[in-house]
Amino acid sequence: MSRLRVAIQKSGRLSERSLEILRNCGLKFARSKDKLFWYGQDFPLDVLLVRDDDIPRMLLDGVCELGIVGENIAREVMLERNGSDGMTCRRKLGFGHCHLSLAVPENMEISSASELQGLRIATSYPSLTRDLLAKKGISTEIVELSGSVEIAPGLGTAEAIADLVSTGSTLRANHLRELEVLFDSQAALYCTTRSIDDEKQGLLDRFLSRIEGVLQAAESKYVMLHAPREALDKITALLPGVEHPSIMPLEGSDRIAIHAVCGETVFWEHLEALKAVGASAILVLPVEKMLA
Ligand code: ATP
Ligand code: MG
């Protein structure tokens, strides 16, 4: 019987959330002793726990059909392999946000990336950096480093760096300043584009629809409220991501109950705006599972 394989990061920034998504899809695993391979018990999907850098290569080499990895690494490997079309991004996952940014020493008098023309840039993402700079018409010398990129300007091995930034604290600690964001990244689900047999394709479709359900549920809220019947259009317009709410009459009242699944984040400002057009008894509930 066919089984699918998904590669996720073994230990690092993406590990916990990747596993959480799989668990929320209702998957349970028997862990092998070396913990690098988890056997899926109720659904024929096994997990490979690896270094994040290996995930795109494993997808391209046909070792697994699915992988959760940062777009930064996926793009880097795809470019390294000449824009390989052996894998495709199926879904951004909404975590692991960071940017690949150009940064320069705090005291360097420079205001735009174009001034880096001809200078040396240290990075762990040589292909992606070269590609993004080339698109801006800037040609630089790329100094490839596997880690500790932020110390390169201090050591005199490069004038600037292109590195991943989320809060900017590492840059500040190394007396660097962010010059320009080159690329916005987050974790994403990648899928092989190799042809797979019908049975595997069926499993893949089932898994993808569960993941879609999990992610939609995580983003969604179920909102219930009471409102004057004449405010229905205004209320519908104020509910984020809702087109067709359910409407119910309230016994012995000229008000109605409105129930709706909001597909976008519901903020306090939304609730205050609803109240202002006559809504009352507003409840916002989490959605646990969803299958469209
Ligand atoms: P591995 O041992 O698996 O190779 P790693 O040290 O290369 O781990 P992590 O530091 O865990 O990787 O980062 C994994 C991914 O998390 C990055 O590729 C990126 O997509 C994302 N990420 C989010 N924020 C940051 C950040 N501030 N710095 C680096 N990566 C970040
Ligand atoms: Mg890595």
PDB file of C-alpha atoms and ligand atoms in Angstrom, residues 9 11-14 50-53 70 72-73 96-98 125 164-166 185, ligand 1:
ATOM      1  CA  GLN A   9      12.789  20.419  10.436  1.00  0.00           C
ATOM      2  CA  SER A  11      14.982  20.872  15.693  1.00  0.00           C
ATOM      3  CA  GLY A  12      14.862  24.589  15.144  1.00  0.00           C
ATOM      4  CA  ARG A  13      12.558  27.510  14.625  1.00  0.00           C
ATOM      5  CA  LEU A  14      10.109  25.659  12.381  1.00  0.00           C
ATOM      6  CA  VAL A  50      15.894  16.479   9.053  1.00  0.00           C
ATOM      7  CA  ARG A  51      17.915  19.707   8.864  1.00  0.00           C
ATOM      8  CA  ASP A  52      15.878  22.375   7.140  1.00  0.00           C
ATOM      9  CA  ASP A  53      18.516  22.848   4.408  1.00  0.00           C
ATOM     10  CA  GLY A  70      11.136  28.413   4.892  1.00  0.00           C
ATOM     11  CA  ASN A  72      14.132  31.444   1.820  1.00  0.00           C
ATOM     12  CA  ILE A  73      15.683  27.977   1.712  1.00  0.00           C
ATOM     13  CA  GLY A  96       8.402  31.433  10.569  1.00  0.00           C
ATOM     14  CA  HIS A  97       8.172  34.981   9.236  1.00  0.00           C
ATOM     15  CA  CYS A  98      11.485  36.711   8.514  1.00  0.00           C
ATOM     16  CA  TYR A 125      21.917  32.545   0.609  1.00  0.00           C
ATOM     17  CA  LEU A 164      17.676  36.674   7.734  1.00  0.00           C
ATOM     18  CA  VAL A 165      16.163  39.239  10.063  1.00  0.00           C
ATOM     19  CA  SER A 166      13.054  39.014  12.210  1.00  0.00           C
ATOM     20  CA  SER A 185       9.835  34.738   3.850  1.00  0.00           C
TER      21      SER A 185
HETATM   22  P1  ATP B   1      18.975  23.364  10.903  1.00  0.00           P
HETATM   23  O1  ATP B   1      19.764  22.749  11.988  1.00  0.00           O
HETATM   24  O2  ATP B   1      17.682  22.623  10.679  1.00  0.00           O
HETATM   25  O3  ATP B   1      19.738  23.587   9.646  1.00  0.00           O
HETATM   26  P2  ATP B   1      18.966  26.269  11.147  1.00  0.00           P
HETATM   27  O4  ATP B   1      19.829  26.759  12.255  1.00  0.00           O
HETATM   28  O5  ATP B   1      19.450  26.355   9.744  1.00  0.00           O
HETATM   29  O6  ATP B   1      18.509  24.776  11.494  1.00  0.00           O
HETATM   30  P3  ATP B   1      16.756  27.882  12.173  1.00  0.00           P
HETATM   31  O7  ATP B   1      17.575  28.947  12.818  1.00  0.00           O
HETATM   32  O8  ATP B   1      15.975  26.961  13.041  1.00  0.00           O
HETATM   33  O9  ATP B   1      17.587  27.027  11.116  1.00  0.00           O
HETATM   34  O10 ATP B   1      15.770  28.620  11.137  1.00  0.00           O
HETATM   35  C1  ATP B   1      14.901  27.899  10.334  1.00  0.00           C
HETATM   36  C2  ATP B   1      14.094  28.857   9.489  1.00  0.00           C
HETATM   37  O11 ATP B   1      13.343  29.715  10.333  1.00  0.00           O
HETATM   38  C3  ATP B   1      14.862  29.810   8.592  1.00  0.00           C
HETATM   39  O12 ATP B   1      15.315  29.217   7.412  1.00  0.00           O
HETATM   40  C4  ATP B   1      13.799  30.862   8.323  1.00  0.00           C
HETATM   41  O13 ATP B   1      12.930  30.419   7.301  1.00  0.00           O
HETATM   42  C5  ATP B   1      13.010  30.905   9.627  1.00  0.00           C
HETATM   43  N1  ATP B   1      13.302  32.076  10.491  1.00  0.00           N
HETATM   44  C6  ATP B   1      12.384  32.837  11.101  1.00  0.00           C
HETATM   45  N2  ATP B   1      12.946  33.832  11.796  1.00  0.00           N
HETATM   46  C7  ATP B   1      14.251  33.729  11.647  1.00  0.00           C
HETATM   47  C8  ATP B   1      15.374  34.470  12.126  1.00  0.00           C
HETATM   48  N3  ATP B   1      15.240  35.520  12.910  1.00  0.00           N
HETATM   49  N4  ATP B   1      16.603  34.036  11.802  1.00  0.00           N
HETATM   50  C9  ATP B   1      16.762  32.947  11.049  1.00  0.00           C
HETATM   51  N5  ATP B   1      15.722  32.213  10.545  1.00  0.00           N
HETATM   52  C10 ATP B   1      14.480  32.603  10.817  1.00  0.00           C
END
